[in-house]
Amino acid sequence: MNEMTTLATLVTVHIIALMSPGPDFALVVQNAGRYGRQTGMMIALGLSLGILLHAILSLTGASLLIHQHPMLFALLQAVGGSYLLWLGIGALKGTWQHYQQRHQPAEQQTAKQEAQRVLANRKQALAKGFTTNILNPKALVFFISLLSTLVPASMSLGGKATAICLLWGTSFLWFALLAWLLTGARLQQKLQRWTPWIDATCGALFTLIGSLILLSIIAQ
């Protein structure tokens, strides 16, 4: 298999994985729908930077070393699972608060909505996207498996650099496209009405994945 074929296969598998529903996908849907296009784009950039770091660590062998040390990998799983669980509980709590606010005076509702908007700044959106991806232990295992299987040790330095750039570029383009599509004028109006349901669904997904990761540590 020549380098061009290897890179094409790598990108194809990666794109399929990106389109699969998971924490990254849910994070873009939840935040772009609530806070708008700019926040969605920053989340997309943060997620893609996390993938970029995963790719670099996997190709340099650092991720494999982490995976081969049970205690270190268990620690990463615990941190990642706890973070996803925290995101999930926060989203579910936000859904509950939304229903409570429906019975509050309009002035109080507006004040709380403005407080939420303040939290949706660029740096926080970027950090949230990056943290969600880089702390996901399933992402670490995926990239170790993907790159160790498809990228031979004999691949040139230029080929490996190209692979890293392609993984980052396709990741950013996919999540940015998703954020852009979700923040069209008509769809944005609908999403604002569906926000509680989106938060509840994403919260349930984060909570489930985080809980399963933590339970897998206990079961080991």
GROMACS .gro file of N, CA and C in nm, residues 87-181:
model
  285
   87LEU      N    1  -2.025   1.697   3.270
   87LEU     CA    2  -2.096   1.764   3.160
   87LEU      C    3  -2.241   1.717   3.153
   88GLY      N    4  -2.262   1.586   3.169
   88GLY     CA    5  -2.396   1.530   3.160
   88GLY      C    6  -2.486   1.580   3.271
   89ILE      N    7  -2.435   1.578   3.394
   89ILE     CA    8  -2.515   1.624   3.508
   89ILE      C    9  -2.546   1.773   3.493
   90GLY      N   10  -2.448   1.849   3.443
   90GLY     CA   11  -2.471   1.993   3.422
   90GLY      C   12  -2.580   2.019   3.320
   91ALA      N   13  -2.581   1.940   3.211
   91ALA     CA   14  -2.684   1.957   3.107
   91ALA      C   15  -2.822   1.917   3.160
   92LEU      N   16  -2.828   1.808   3.235
   92LEU     CA   17  -2.956   1.764   3.292
   92LEU      C   18  -3.006   1.864   3.397
   93LYS      N   19  -2.914   1.919   3.473
   93LYS     CA   20  -2.950   2.020   3.572
   93LYS      C   21  -3.005   2.145   3.501
   94GLY      N   22  -2.942   2.181   3.388
   94GLY     CA   23  -2.989   2.296   3.311
   94GLY      C   24  -3.130   2.274   3.257
   95THR      N   25  -3.159   2.151   3.217
   95THR     CA   26  -3.294   2.118   3.170
   95THR      C   27  -3.396   2.137   3.281
   96TRP      N   28  -3.362   2.089   3.400
   96TRP     CA   29  -3.452   2.103   3.514
   96TRP      C   30  -3.473   2.249   3.551
   97GLN      N   31  -3.365   2.327   3.547
   97GLN     CA   32  -3.376   2.470   3.579
   97GLN      C   33  -3.462   2.543   3.477
   98HIS      N   34  -3.455   2.499   3.351
   98HIS     CA   35  -3.536   2.561   3.246
   98HIS      C   36  -3.686   2.550   3.279
   99TYR      N   37  -3.725   2.432   3.322
   99TYR     CA   38  -3.867   2.412   3.354
   99TYR      C   39  -3.906   2.490   3.479
  100GLN      N   40  -3.814   2.507   3.572
  100GLN     CA   41  -3.842   2.587   3.690
  100GLN      C   42  -3.857   2.734   3.654
  101GLN      N   43  -3.775   2.780   3.559
  101GLN     CA   44  -3.777   2.921   3.519
  101GLN      C   45  -3.905   2.960   3.445
  102ARG      N   46  -3.971   2.860   3.388
  102ARG     CA   47  -4.094   2.889   3.315
  102ARG      C   48  -4.201   2.948   3.406
  103HIS      N   49  -4.187   2.925   3.536
  103HIS     CA   50  -4.285   2.976   3.632
  103HIS      C   51  -4.234   3.099   3.707
  104GLN      N   52  -4.118   3.152   3.663
  104GLN     CA   53  -4.062   3.270   3.726
  104GLN      C   54  -4.098   3.395   3.647
  105PRO      N   55  -4.092   3.514   3.711
  105PRO     CA   56  -4.117   3.639   3.638
  105PRO      C   57  -4.020   3.656   3.522
  106ALA      N   58  -4.065   3.725   3.419
  106ALA     CA   59  -3.985   3.742   3.296
  106ALA      C   60  -3.851   3.808   3.324
  107GLU      N   61  -3.845   3.903   3.420
  107GLU     CA   62  -3.720   3.974   3.448
  107GLU      C   63  -3.614   3.878   3.502
  108GLN      N   64  -3.656   3.786   3.590
  108GLN     CA   65  -3.561   3.690   3.646
  108GLN      C   66  -3.511   3.595   3.538
  109GLN      N   67  -3.601   3.554   3.447
  109GLN     CA   68  -3.563   3.464   3.339
  109GLN      C   69  -3.460   3.531   3.249
  110THR      N   70  -3.482   3.659   3.217
  110THR     CA   71  -3.390   3.732   3.130
  110THR      C   72  -3.253   3.745   3.195
  111ALA      N   73  -3.250   3.771   3.326
  111ALA     CA   74  -3.123   3.785   3.396
  111ALA      C   75  -3.043   3.655   3.393
  112LYS      N   76  -3.112   3.543   3.413
  112LYS     CA   77  -3.043   3.414   3.412
  112LYS      C   78  -2.995   3.378   3.272
  113GLN      N   79  -3.074   3.413   3.170
  113GLN     CA   80  -3.034   3.387   3.033
  113GLN      C   81  -2.910   3.467   2.997
  114GLU      N   82  -2.905   3.592   3.043
  114GLU     CA   83  -2.789   3.676   3.016
  114GLU      C   84  -2.665   3.620   3.086
  115ALA      N   85  -2.683   3.566   3.207
  115ALA     CA   86  -2.571   3.507   3.280
  115ALA      C   87  -2.516   3.387   3.204
  116GLN      N   88  -2.606   3.309   3.145
  116GLN     CA   89  -2.561   3.195   3.065
  116GLN      C   90  -2.485   3.242   2.941
  117ARG      N   91  -2.532   3.350   2.879
  117ARG     CA   92  -2.466   3.403   2.760
  117ARG      C   93  -2.323   3.447   2.791
  118VAL      N   94  -2.306   3.504   2.912
  118VAL     CA   95  -2.173   3.550   2.950
  118VAL      C   96  -2.074   3.433   2.951
  119LEU      N   97  -2.123   3.314   2.990
  119LEU     CA   98  -2.037   3.197   2.996
  119LEU      C   99  -1.995   3.147   2.857
  120ALA      N  100  -2.070   3.189   2.756
  120ALA     CA  101  -2.046   3.136   2.620
  120ALA      C  102  -1.946   3.223   2.545
  121ASN      N  103  -1.830   3.251   2.605
  121ASN     CA  104  -1.730   3.330   2.534
  121ASN      C  105  -1.637   3.240   2.455
  122ARG      N  106  -1.554   3.299   2.373
  122ARG     CA  107  -1.470   3.221   2.280
  122ARG      C  108  -1.373   3.129   2.352
  123LYS      N  109  -1.305   3.181   2.454
  123LYS     CA  110  -1.205   3.101   2.523
  123LYS      C  111  -1.267   2.981   2.591
  124GLN      N  112  -1.381   3.001   2.655
  124GLN     CA  113  -1.447   2.890   2.723
  124GLN      C  114  -1.496   2.786   2.624
  125ALA      N  115  -1.549   2.832   2.511
  125ALA     CA  116  -1.597   2.738   2.409
  125ALA      C  117  -1.480   2.657   2.352
  126LEU      N  118  -1.368   2.723   2.326
  126LEU     CA  119  -1.250   2.655   2.274
  126LEU      C  120  -1.198   2.553   2.376
  127ALA      N  121  -1.189   2.595   2.502
  127ALA     CA  122  -1.138   2.506   2.607
  127ALA      C  123  -1.231   2.387   2.629
  128LYS      N  124  -1.362   2.412   2.621
  128LYS     CA  125  -1.459   2.303   2.643
  128LYS      C  126  -1.448   2.198   2.533
  129GLY      N  127  -1.433   2.244   2.409
  129GLY     CA  128  -1.417   2.151   2.297
  129GLY      C  129  -1.289   2.070   2.310
  130PHE      N  130  -1.179   2.138   2.341
  130PHE     CA  131  -1.050   2.070   2.352
  130PHE      C  132  -1.051   1.969   2.467
  131THR      N  133  -1.102   2.010   2.582
  131THR     CA  134  -1.103   1.924   2.700
  131THR      C  135  -1.190   1.801   2.679
  132THR      N  136  -1.307   1.821   2.617
  132THR     CA  137  -1.398   1.708   2.594
  132THR      C  138  -1.333   1.602   2.508
  133ASN      N  139  -1.258   1.642   2.406
  133ASN     CA  140  -1.195   1.544   2.317
  133ASN      C  141  -1.070   1.482   2.380
  134ILE      N  142  -0.983   1.564   2.434
  134ILE     CA  143  -0.854   1.513   2.481
  134ILE      C  144  -0.869   1.424   2.603
  135LEU      N  145  -0.975   1.446   2.684
  135LEU     CA  146  -0.995   1.365   2.805
  135LEU      C  147  -1.081   1.242   2.779
  136ASN      N  148  -1.124   1.223   2.655
  136ASN     CA  149  -1.206   1.106   2.623
  136ASN      C  150  -1.113   0.986   2.600
  137PRO      N  151  -1.108   0.890   2.693
  137PRO     CA  152  -1.017   0.777   2.677
  137PRO      C  153  -1.048   0.692   2.554
  138LYS      N  154  -1.173   0.693   2.511
  138LYS     CA  155  -1.210   0.618   2.391
  138LYS      C  156  -1.142   0.677   2.267
  139ALA      N  157  -1.124   0.810   2.267
  139ALA     CA  158  -1.055   0.874   2.155
  139ALA      C  159  -0.908   0.832   2.152
  140LEU      N  160  -0.847   0.821   2.269
  140LEU     CA  161  -0.707   0.780   2.275
  140LEU      C  162  -0.691   0.639   2.217
  141VAL      N  163  -0.778   0.547   2.259
  141VAL     CA  164  -0.772   0.409   2.210
  141VAL      C  165  -0.799   0.405   2.059
  142PHE      N  166  -0.895   0.486   2.014
  142PHE     CA  167  -0.929   0.488   1.871
  142PHE      C  168  -0.809   0.529   1.787
  143PHE      N  169  -0.741   0.635   1.827
  143PHE     CA  170  -0.629   0.684   1.746
  143PHE      C  171  -0.509   0.592   1.751
  144ILE      N  172  -0.488   0.527   1.867
  144ILE     CA  173  -0.381   0.428   1.874
  144ILE      C  174  -0.409   0.315   1.774
  145SER      N  175  -0.533   0.266   1.776
  145SER     CA  176  -0.571   0.155   1.687
  145SER      C  177  -0.565   0.198   1.541
  146LEU      N  178  -0.621   0.316   1.512
  146LEU     CA  179  -0.628   0.364   1.374
  146LEU      C  180  -0.489   0.385   1.314
  147LEU      N  181  -0.406   0.458   1.387
  147LEU     CA  182  -0.276   0.495   1.331
  147LEU      C  183  -0.175   0.380   1.333
  148SER      N  184  -0.184   0.294   1.434
  148SER     CA  185  -0.093   0.180   1.437
  148SER      C  186  -0.127   0.078   1.329
  149THR      N  187  -0.255   0.074   1.291
  149THR     CA  188  -0.300  -0.021   1.189
  149THR      C  189  -0.273   0.030   1.048
  150LEU      N  190  -0.303   0.159   1.025
  150LEU     CA  191  -0.298   0.212   0.889
  150LEU      C  192  -0.168   0.285   0.854
  151VAL      N  193  -0.098   0.334   0.956
  151VAL     CA  194   0.026   0.410   0.927
  151VAL      C  195   0.146   0.323   0.962
  152PRO      N  196   0.219   0.272   0.863
  152PRO     CA  197   0.336   0.187   0.890
  152PRO      C  198   0.451   0.269   0.948
  153ALA      N  199   0.534   0.202   1.025
  153ALA     CA  200   0.650   0.270   1.085
  153ALA      C  201   0.745   0.323   0.980
  154SER      N  202   0.740   0.260   0.862
  154SER     CA  203   0.831   0.299   0.753
  154SER      C  204   0.784   0.421   0.675
  155MET      N  205   0.664   0.473   0.707
  155MET     CA  206   0.613   0.590   0.634
  155MET      C  207   0.707   0.708   0.654
  156SER      N  208   0.726   0.785   0.549
  156SER     CA  209   0.815   0.900   0.556
  156SER      C  210   0.764   1.004   0.655
  157LEU      N  211   0.856   1.090   0.699
  157LEU     CA  212   0.819   1.197   0.792
  157LEU      C  213   0.716   1.290   0.729
  158GLY      N  214   0.732   1.317   0.599
  158GLY     CA  215   0.636   1.401   0.528
  158GLY      C  216   0.498   1.336   0.523
  159GLY      N  217   0.497   1.203   0.504
  159GLY     CA  218   0.369   1.131   0.501
  159GLY      C  219   0.299   1.137   0.635
  160LYS      N  220   0.375   1.121   0.743
  160LYS     CA  221   0.316   1.127   0.877
  160LYS      C  222   0.266   1.268   0.909
  161ALA      N  223   0.341   1.369   0.867
  161ALA     CA  224   0.298   1.507   0.887
  161ALA      C  225   0.170   1.536   0.809
  162THR      N  226   0.163   1.481   0.687
  162THR     CA  227   0.043   1.497   0.606
  162THR      C  228  -0.077   1.429   0.672
  163ALA      N  229  -0.053   1.310   0.729
  163ALA     CA  230  -0.160   1.238   0.799
  163ALA      C  231  -0.214   1.320   0.915
  164ILE      N  232  -0.125   1.380   0.991
  164ILE     CA  233  -0.167   1.463   1.105
  164ILE      C  234  -0.250   1.582   1.058
  165CYS      N  235  -0.202   1.648   0.952
  165CYS     CA  236  -0.274   1.765   0.899
  165CYS      C  237  -0.412   1.726   0.845
  166LEU      N  238  -0.420   1.611   0.779
  166LEU     CA  239  -0.548   1.565   0.724
  166LEU      C  240  -0.647   1.531   0.836
  167LEU      N  241  -0.599   1.467   0.941
  167LEU     CA  242  -0.686   1.434   1.054
  167LEU      C  243  -0.739   1.560   1.120
  168TRP      N  244  -0.651   1.659   1.139
  168TRP     CA  245  -0.695   1.785   1.198
  168TRP      C  246  -0.790   1.859   1.104
  169GLY      N  247  -0.753   1.869   0.977
  169GLY     CA  248  -0.833   1.946   0.881
  169GLY      C  249  -0.973   1.888   0.861
  170THR      N  250  -0.982   1.757   0.843
  170THR     CA  251  -1.115   1.696   0.824
  170THR      C  252  -1.199   1.709   0.950
  171SER      N  253  -1.135   1.700   1.066
  171SER     CA  254  -1.209   1.714   1.192
  171SER      C  255  -1.268   1.854   1.205
  172PHE      N  256  -1.185   1.955   1.180
  172PHE     CA  257  -1.234   2.092   1.193
  172PHE      C  258  -1.343   2.122   1.090
  173LEU      N  259  -1.321   2.078   0.967
  173LEU     CA  260  -1.420   2.104   0.862
  173LEU      C  261  -1.554   2.039   0.893
  174TRP      N  262  -1.551   1.915   0.944
  174TRP     CA  263  -1.676   1.846   0.976
  174TRP      C  264  -1.751   1.914   1.089
  175PHE      N  265  -1.682   1.941   1.199
  175PHE     CA  266  -1.750   2.003   1.314
  175PHE      C  267  -1.791   2.147   1.284
  176ALA      N  268  -1.709   2.219   1.205
  176ALA     CA  269  -1.745   2.355   1.166
  176ALA      C  270  -1.867   2.355   1.075
  177LEU      N  271  -1.872   2.260   0.981
  177LEU     CA  272  -1.988   2.247   0.893
  177LEU      C  273  -2.113   2.215   0.975
  178LEU      N  274  -2.099   2.125   1.071
  178LEU     CA  275  -2.212   2.090   1.157
  178LEU      C  276  -2.261   2.213   1.233
  179ALA      N  277  -2.168   2.290   1.289
  179ALA     CA  278  -2.204   2.411   1.364
  179ALA      C  279  -2.270   2.514   1.272
  180TRP      N  280  -2.218   2.527   1.151
  180TRP     CA  281  -2.273   2.624   1.054
  180TRP      C  282  -2.416   2.585   1.014
  181LEU      N  283  -2.436   2.457   0.987
  181LEU     CA  284  -2.570   2.410   0.946
  181LEU      C  285  -2.671   2.426   1.058
   0.00000   0.00000   0.00000
